[in-house]
mmCIF file of C-alpha atoms in Angstrom:
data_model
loop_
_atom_site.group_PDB
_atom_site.id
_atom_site.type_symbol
_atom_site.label_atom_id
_atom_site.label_comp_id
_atom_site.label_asym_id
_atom_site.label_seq_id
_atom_site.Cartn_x
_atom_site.Cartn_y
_atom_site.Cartn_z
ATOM 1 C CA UNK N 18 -0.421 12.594 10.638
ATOM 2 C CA UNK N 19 -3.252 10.024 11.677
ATOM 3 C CA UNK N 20 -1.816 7.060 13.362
ATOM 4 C CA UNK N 21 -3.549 3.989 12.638
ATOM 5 C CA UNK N 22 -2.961 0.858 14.831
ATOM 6 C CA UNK N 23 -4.171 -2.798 14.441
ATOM 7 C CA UNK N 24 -4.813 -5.803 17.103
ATOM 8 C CA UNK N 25 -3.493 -8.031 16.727
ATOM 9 C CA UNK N 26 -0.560 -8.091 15.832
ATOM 10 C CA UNK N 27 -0.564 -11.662 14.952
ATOM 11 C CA UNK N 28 -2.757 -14.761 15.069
ATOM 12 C CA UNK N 29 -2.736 -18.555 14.572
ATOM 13 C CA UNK N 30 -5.962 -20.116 13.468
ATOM 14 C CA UNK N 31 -6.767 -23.346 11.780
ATOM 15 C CA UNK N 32 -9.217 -23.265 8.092
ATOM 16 C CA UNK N 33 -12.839 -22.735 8.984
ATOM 17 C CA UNK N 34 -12.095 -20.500 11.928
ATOM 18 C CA UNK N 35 -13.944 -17.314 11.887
ATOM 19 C CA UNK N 36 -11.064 -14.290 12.398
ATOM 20 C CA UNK N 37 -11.522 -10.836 13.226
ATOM 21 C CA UNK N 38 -8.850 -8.453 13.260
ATOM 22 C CA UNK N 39 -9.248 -4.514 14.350
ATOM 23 C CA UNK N 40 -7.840 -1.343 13.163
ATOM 24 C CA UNK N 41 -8.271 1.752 14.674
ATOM 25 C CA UNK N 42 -7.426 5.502 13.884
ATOM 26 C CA UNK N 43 -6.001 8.250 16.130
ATOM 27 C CA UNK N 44 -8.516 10.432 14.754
ATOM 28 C CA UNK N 45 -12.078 10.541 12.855
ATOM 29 C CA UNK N 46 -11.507 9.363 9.159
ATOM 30 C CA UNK N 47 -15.054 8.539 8.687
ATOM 31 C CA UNK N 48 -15.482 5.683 6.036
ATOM 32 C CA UNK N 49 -12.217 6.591 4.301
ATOM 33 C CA UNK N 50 -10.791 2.895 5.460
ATOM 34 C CA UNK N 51 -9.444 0.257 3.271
ATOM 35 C CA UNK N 52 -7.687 -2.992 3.957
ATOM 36 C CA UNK N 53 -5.053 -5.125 1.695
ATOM 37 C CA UNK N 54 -3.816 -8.373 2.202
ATOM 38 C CA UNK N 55 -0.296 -9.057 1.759
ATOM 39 C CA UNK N 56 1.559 -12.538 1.403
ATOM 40 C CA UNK N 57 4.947 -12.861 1.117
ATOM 41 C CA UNK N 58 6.575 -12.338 -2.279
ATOM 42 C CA UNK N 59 3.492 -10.999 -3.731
ATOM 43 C CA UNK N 60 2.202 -7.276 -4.883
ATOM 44 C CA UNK N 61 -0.668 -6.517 -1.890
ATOM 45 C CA UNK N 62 -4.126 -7.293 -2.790
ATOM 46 C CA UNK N 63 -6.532 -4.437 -2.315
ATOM 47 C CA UNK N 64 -9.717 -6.277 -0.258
ATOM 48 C CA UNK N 65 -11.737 -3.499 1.069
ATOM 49 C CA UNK N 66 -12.547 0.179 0.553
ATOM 50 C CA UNK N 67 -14.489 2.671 2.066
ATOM 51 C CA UNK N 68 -14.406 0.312 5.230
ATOM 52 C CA UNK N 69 -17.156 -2.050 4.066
ATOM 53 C CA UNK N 70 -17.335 -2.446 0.318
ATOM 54 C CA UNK N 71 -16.070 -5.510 -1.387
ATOM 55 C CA UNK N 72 -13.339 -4.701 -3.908
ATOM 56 C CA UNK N 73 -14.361 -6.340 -7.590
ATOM 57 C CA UNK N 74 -12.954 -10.364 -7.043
ATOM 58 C CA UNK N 75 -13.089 -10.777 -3.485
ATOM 59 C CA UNK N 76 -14.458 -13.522 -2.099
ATOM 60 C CA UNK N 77 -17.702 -12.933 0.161
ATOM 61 C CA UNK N 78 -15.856 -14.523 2.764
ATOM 62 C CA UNK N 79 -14.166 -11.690 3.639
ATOM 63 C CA UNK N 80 -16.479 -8.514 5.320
ATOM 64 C CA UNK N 81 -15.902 -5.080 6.617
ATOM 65 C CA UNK N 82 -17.306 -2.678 9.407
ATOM 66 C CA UNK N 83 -17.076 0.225 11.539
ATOM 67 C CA UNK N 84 -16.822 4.156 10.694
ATOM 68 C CA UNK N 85 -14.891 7.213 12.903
ATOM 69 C CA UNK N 86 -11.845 5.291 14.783
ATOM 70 C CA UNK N 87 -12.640 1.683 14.948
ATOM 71 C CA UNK N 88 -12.992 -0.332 12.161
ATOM 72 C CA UNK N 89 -12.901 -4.606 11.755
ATOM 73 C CA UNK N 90 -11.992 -7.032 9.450
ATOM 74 C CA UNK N 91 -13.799 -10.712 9.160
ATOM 75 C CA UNK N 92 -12.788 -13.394 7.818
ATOM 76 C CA UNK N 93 -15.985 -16.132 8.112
ATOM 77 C CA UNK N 94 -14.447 -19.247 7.196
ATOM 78 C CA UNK N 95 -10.751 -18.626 7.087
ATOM 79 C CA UNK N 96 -9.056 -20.798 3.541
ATOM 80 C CA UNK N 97 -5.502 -21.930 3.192
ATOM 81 C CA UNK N 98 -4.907 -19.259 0.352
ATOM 82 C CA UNK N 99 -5.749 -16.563 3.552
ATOM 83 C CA UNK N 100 -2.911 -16.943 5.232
ATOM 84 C CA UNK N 101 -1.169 -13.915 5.132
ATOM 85 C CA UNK N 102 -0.488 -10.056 7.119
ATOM 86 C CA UNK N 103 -3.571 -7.658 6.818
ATOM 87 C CA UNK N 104 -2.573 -4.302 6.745
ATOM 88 C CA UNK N 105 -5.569 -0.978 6.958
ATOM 89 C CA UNK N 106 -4.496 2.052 5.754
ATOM 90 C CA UNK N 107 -6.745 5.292 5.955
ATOM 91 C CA UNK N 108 -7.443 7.237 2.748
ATOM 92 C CA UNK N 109 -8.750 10.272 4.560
ATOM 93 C CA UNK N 110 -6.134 12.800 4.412
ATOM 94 C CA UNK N 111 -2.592 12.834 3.371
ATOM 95 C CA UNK N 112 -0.362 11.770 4.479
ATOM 96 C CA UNK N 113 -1.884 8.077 3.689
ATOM 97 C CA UNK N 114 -0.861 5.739 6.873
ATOM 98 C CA UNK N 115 -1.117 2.069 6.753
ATOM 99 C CA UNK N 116 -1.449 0.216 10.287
ATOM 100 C CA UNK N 117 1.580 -1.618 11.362
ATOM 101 C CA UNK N 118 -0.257 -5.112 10.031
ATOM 102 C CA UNK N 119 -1.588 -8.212 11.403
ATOM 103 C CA UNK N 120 -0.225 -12.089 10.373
ATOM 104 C CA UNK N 121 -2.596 -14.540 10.275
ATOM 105 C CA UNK N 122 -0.768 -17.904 10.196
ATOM 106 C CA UNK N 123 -1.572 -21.445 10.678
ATOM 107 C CA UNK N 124 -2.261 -22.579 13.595
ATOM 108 C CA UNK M 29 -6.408 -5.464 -16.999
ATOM 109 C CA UNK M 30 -3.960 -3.140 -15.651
ATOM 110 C CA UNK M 31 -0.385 -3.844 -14.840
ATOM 111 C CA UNK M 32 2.533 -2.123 -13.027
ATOM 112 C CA UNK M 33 6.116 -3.173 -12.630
ATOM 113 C CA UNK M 34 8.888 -1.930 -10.997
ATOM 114 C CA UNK M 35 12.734 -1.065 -12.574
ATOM 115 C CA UNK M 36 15.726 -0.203 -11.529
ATOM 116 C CA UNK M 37 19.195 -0.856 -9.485
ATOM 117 C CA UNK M 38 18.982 -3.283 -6.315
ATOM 118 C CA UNK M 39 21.989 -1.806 -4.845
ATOM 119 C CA UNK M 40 22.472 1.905 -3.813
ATOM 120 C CA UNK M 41 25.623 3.487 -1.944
ATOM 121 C CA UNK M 42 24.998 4.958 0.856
ATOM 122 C CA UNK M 43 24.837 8.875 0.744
ATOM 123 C CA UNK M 44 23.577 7.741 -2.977
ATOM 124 C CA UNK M 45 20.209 8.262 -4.896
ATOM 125 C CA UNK M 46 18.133 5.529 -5.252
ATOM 126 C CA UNK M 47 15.967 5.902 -8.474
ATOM 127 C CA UNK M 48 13.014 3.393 -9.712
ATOM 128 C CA UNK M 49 10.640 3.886 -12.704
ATOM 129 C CA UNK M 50 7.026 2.079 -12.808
ATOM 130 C CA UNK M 51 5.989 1.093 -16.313
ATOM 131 C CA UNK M 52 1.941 1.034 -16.545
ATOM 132 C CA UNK M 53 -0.160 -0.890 -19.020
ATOM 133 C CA UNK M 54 -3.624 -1.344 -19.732
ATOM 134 C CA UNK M 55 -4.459 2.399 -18.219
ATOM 135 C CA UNK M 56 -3.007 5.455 -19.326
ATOM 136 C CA UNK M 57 -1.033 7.749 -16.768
ATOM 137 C CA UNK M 58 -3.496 10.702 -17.863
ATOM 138 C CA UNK M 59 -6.356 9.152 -16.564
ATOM 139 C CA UNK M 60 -8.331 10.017 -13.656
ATOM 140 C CA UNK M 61 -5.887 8.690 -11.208
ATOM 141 C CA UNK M 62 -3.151 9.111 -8.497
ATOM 142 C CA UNK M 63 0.320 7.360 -9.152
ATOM 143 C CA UNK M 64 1.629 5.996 -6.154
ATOM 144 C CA UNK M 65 5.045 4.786 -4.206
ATOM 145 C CA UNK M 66 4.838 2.458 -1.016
ATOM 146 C CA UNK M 67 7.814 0.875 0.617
ATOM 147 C CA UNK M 68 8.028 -2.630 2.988
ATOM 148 C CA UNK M 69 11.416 -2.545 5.259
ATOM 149 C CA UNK M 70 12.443 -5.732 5.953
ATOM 150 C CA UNK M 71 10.138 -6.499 9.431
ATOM 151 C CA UNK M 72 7.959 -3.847 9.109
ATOM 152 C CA UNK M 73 4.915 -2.449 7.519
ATOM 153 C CA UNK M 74 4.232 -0.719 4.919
ATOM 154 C CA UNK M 75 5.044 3.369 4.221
ATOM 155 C CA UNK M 76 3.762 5.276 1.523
ATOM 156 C CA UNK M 77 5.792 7.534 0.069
ATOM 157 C CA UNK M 78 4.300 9.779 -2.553
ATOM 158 C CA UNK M 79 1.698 10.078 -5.463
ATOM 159 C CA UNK M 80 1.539 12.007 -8.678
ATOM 160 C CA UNK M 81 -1.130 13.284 -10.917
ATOM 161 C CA UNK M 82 -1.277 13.478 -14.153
ATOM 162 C CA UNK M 83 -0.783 17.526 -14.034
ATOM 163 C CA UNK M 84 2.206 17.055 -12.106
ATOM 164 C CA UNK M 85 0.790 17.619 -8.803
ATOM 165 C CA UNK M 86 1.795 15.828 -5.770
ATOM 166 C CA UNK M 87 1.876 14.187 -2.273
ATOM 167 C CA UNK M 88 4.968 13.154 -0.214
ATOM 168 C CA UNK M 89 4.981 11.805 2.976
ATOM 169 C CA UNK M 90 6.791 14.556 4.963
ATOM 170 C CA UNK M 91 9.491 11.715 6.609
ATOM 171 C CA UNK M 92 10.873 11.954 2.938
ATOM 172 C CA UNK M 93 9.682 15.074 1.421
ATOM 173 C CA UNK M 94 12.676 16.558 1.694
ATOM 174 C CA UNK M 95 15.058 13.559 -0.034
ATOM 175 C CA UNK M 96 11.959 12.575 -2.618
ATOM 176 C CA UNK M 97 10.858 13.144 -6.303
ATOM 177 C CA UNK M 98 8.276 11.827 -7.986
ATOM 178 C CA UNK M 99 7.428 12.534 -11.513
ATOM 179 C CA UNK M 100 6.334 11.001 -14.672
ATOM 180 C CA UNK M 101 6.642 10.634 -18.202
ATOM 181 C CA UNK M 102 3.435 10.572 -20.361
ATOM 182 C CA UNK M 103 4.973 9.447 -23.307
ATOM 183 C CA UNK M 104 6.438 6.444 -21.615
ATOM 184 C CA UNK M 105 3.363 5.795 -19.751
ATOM 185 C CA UNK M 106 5.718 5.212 -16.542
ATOM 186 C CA UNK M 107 6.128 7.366 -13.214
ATOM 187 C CA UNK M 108 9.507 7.516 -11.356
ATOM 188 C CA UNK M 109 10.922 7.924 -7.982
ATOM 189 C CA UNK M 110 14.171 9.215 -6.887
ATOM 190 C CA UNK M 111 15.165 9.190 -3.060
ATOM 191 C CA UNK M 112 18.446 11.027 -2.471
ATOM 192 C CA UNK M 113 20.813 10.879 0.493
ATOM 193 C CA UNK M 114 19.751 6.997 1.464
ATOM 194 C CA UNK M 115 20.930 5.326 4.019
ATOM 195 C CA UNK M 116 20.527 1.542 5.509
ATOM 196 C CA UNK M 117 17.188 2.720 6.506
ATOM 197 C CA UNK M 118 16.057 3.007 3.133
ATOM 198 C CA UNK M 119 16.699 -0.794 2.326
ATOM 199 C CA UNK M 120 12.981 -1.993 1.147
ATOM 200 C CA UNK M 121 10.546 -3.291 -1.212
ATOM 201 C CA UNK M 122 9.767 -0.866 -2.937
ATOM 202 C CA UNK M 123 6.156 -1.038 -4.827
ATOM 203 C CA UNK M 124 4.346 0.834 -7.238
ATOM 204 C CA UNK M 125 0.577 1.310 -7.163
ATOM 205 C CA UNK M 126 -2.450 2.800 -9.388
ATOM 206 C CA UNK M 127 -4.192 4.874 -6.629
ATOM 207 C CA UNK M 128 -7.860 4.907 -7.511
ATOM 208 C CA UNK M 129 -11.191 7.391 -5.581
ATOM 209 C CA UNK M 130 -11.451 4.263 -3.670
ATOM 210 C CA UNK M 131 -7.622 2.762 -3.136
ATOM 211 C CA UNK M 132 -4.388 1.327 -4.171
ATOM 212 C CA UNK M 133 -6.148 -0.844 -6.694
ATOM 213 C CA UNK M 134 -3.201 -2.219 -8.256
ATOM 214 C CA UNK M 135 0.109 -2.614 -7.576
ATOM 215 C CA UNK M 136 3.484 -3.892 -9.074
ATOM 216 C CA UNK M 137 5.176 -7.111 -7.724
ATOM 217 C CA UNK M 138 7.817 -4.789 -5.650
ATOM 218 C CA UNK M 139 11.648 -4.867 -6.343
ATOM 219 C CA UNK M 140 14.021 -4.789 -3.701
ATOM 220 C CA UNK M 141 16.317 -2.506 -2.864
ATOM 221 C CA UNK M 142 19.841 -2.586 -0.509
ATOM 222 C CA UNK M 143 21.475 0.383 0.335
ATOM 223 C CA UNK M 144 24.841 -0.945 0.946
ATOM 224 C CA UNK M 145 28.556 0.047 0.261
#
């Protein structure tokens, strides 16, 4: 199975802070990266796929990069409705594995 | 716009089968798509657990291929899971999910389930 870990674990920053969180793989999975956002109570929100591309909805604010192992989330200017645990998951071979998350709470 | 949601018990027995169906709407089953399960423990991240196709084919993660089924029901236009033998360890949120070329587009709001005597 590929093992997919994310630092973070957990953040505090304050609306308008620019956050970055990283995900990386125990193993090449090329682009096949995605990343949801989950908040508590709610069905995750897919964000990301293929490691870069902007699912349909999201907000601009929100960018990704990186191909092989290491991949990043960015959050530019970080809004009260982002508050919430990030999770990557890596849709290159089964079975899927989703890192173990990163909360980004208010500082 | 597509929509998922979750049914079934909240409580399971230990030693018991734990057994959730995912109605779909606005998308058919047969389409071009993967069917998915994912489960939240309390604490912890999240697991996926299977998919389907609509030709029956499937995925398990192989932590629970050996206590999971996952099937569907085309007339229904729903997908179910069964997980036998639980245990505490199988307490979760349990979500459903459209699994598109590019991702777990959609999902269900998640139902919870307690394995508990």
């Amino acid at each position: 199975d590929i093992q997919m870990t994310q630092s973070p674990s957990s953040l505090s920053a304050s609306v308008g802070d620019r956050v970055t969180i990283t995900c990386r793989a125990s193993q090449s999975i090329s682009s096949y990266l995605n990343w949801y956002q989950h908040q508590a109570g709610k069905a995750p929100k897919f964000l990301i796929y293929a490691a870069s591309t902007l699912q349909d909805g999201v907000p601009s604010r929100f960018s990704g990069s990186g191909s092989g192992t290491d991949f990043t989330l960015t959050i530019s200017s970080l809004q009260p409705e982002d508050f919430a645990t990030y999770y990557c998951q890596q849709s290159y071979s089964h079975p899927y594995t989703f890192g173990p998350g990163t909360k980004v709470d208010i500082k | 716009q597509v929509q998922l949601q979750e049914s079934g018990p909240g409580l399971v027995k230990p030693s018991g089968t734990l057994s959730l169906t995912c109605v779909v709407s606005g998308d058919s089953i047969s389409s071009a798509n993967w069917w998915t399960w994912v489960r939240r423990p309390p604490g912890k991240g999240l697991e996926w657990i299977g998919e389907i196709y609509h030709s029956g084919r499937t995925y398990y993660n192989p932590s629970l291929k050996s206590r999971v089924t996952i099937s569907l029901d085309t007339s229904k236009n729903q997908f179910s899971l069964n997980l036998n033998s639980v245990t505490a360890a199988d307490t979760a949120v349990y979500y459903c999910a459209r699994s598109a070329a590019v991702g777990f587009d959609y999902w269900g709001q998640g139902t919870l389930v307690i394995v508990s005597s």
